[in-house]
Structures are given as structure tokens and as C-alpha cells.
mmCIF file of C-alpha atoms in Angstrom:
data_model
loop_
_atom_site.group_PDB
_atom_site.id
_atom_site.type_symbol
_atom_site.label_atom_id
_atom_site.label_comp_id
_atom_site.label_asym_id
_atom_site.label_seq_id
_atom_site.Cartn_x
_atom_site.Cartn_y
_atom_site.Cartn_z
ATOM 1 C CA UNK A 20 17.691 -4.400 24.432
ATOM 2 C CA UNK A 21 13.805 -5.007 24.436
ATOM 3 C CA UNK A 22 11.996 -6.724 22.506
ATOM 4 C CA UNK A 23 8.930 -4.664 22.791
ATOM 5 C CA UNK A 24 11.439 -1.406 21.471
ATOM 6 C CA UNK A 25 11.954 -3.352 17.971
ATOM 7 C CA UNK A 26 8.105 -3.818 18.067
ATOM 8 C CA UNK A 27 7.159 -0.322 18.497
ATOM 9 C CA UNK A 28 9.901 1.031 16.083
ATOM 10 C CA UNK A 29 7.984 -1.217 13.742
ATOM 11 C CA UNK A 30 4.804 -0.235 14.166
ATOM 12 C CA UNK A 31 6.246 3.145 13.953
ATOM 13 C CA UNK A 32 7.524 2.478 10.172
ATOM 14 C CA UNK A 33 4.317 0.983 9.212
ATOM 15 C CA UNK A 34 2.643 3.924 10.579
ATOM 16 C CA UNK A 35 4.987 5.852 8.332
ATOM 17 C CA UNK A 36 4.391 3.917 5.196
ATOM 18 C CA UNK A 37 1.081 4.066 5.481
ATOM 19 C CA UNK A 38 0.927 7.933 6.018
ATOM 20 C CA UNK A 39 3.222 8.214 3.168
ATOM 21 C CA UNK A 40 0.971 5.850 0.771
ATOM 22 C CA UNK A 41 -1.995 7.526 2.254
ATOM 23 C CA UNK A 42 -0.795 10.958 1.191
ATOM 24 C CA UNK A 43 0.290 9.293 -2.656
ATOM 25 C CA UNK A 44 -2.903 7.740 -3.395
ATOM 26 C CA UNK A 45 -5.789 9.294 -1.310
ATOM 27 C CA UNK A 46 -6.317 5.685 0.177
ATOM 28 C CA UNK A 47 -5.119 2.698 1.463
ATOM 29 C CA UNK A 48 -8.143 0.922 0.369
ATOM 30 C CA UNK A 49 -7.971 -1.721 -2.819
ATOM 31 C CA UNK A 50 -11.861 -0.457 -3.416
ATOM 32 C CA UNK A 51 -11.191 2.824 -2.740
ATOM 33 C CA UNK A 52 -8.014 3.103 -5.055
ATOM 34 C CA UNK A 53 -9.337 1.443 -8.014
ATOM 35 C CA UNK A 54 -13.533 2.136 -7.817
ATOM 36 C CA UNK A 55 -14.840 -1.318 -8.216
ATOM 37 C CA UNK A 56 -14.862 -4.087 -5.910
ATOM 38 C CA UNK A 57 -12.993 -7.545 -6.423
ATOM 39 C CA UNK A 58 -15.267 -9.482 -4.737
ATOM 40 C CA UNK A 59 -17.792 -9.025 -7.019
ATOM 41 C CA UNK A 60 -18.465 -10.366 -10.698
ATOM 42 C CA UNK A 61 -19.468 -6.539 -11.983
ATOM 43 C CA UNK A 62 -15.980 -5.412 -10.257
ATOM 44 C CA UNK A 63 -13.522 -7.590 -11.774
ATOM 45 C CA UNK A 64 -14.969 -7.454 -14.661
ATOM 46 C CA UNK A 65 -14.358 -3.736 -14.068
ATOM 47 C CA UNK A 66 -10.983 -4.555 -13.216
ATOM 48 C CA UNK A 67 -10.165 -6.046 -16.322
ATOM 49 C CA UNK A 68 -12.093 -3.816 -19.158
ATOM 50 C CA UNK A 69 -10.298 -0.355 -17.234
ATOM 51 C CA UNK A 70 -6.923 -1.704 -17.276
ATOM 52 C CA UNK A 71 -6.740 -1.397 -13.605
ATOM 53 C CA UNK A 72 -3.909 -3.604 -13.301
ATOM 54 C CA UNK A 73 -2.133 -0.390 -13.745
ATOM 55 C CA UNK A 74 -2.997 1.240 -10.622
ATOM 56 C CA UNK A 75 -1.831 -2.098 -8.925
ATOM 57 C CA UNK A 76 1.683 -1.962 -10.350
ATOM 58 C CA UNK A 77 2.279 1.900 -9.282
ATOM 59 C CA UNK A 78 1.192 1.315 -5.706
ATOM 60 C CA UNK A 79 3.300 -2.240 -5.654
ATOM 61 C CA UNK A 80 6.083 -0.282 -7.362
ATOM 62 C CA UNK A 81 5.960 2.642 -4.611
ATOM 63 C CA UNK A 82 5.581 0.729 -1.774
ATOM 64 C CA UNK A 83 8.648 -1.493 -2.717
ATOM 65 C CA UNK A 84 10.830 1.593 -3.105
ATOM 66 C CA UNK A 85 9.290 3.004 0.194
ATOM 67 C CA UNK A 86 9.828 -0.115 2.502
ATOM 68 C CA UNK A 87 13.288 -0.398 1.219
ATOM 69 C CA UNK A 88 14.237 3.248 1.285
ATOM 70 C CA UNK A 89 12.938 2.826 5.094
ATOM 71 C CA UNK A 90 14.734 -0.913 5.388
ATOM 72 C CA UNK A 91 18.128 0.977 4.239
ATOM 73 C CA UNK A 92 18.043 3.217 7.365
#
């Protein structure tokens, strides 16, 4: 057994969940996904007056079911 096979198996199921995300959301980006940058005053103000939270929780929720549909395996 070697250690670099676990590695690239994981890098392989990132690759996957990222694909997957990619192809739910259009992005992998926080700025991209929600239009408004965090870093900024304007943005999070943004983030708060749009309800954006919302967008947060389905990409948290479907990741979490993702990584542990993949983590069942």
C-alpha cells in the first residue's frame, strides 16, 4: 500500500466534487456564486439586504450530501 495511491485517489474525489459543484452552480467562486464581494463594505452589505445567506446554505447543504455520498463508497 502507498501512500501516494490514497493521495491521488483524493485528489481524484476532490476533482470530482468540484466538477460536480461546478456543473450545480456555474462556479466554484463565493463572488461568482453570489454577485457581490465580501471583502468589501458595498458587498456585504449586498449580502445581507439580498438574503444571500440562502445561496450559502444550498451549496453547504449540497456539498455535505456530496462528500458523504462519495465518503460512503
Amino acid at each position: 500500500d502507498r501512500p501516494d495511491q490514497d493521495l491521488e485517489s483524493c485528489y481524484g474525489m476532490v476533482q470530482r466534487f468540484l466538477d460536480r459543484f461546478q456543473n450545480r452552480f456555474g462556479s466554484v467562486n463565493c463572488q461568482e456564486l453570489l454577485g457581490c464581494d465580501l471583502n468589501t463594505d458595498e458587498g456585504q452589505a449586498l449580502f445581507y439586504e439580498e438574503d444571500l445567506i440562502e445561496k450559502c446554505v444550498a451549496c453547504i447543504r449540497f456539498s455535505a450530501e456530496t462528500l458523504l455520498h462519495f465518503l460512503m463508497k
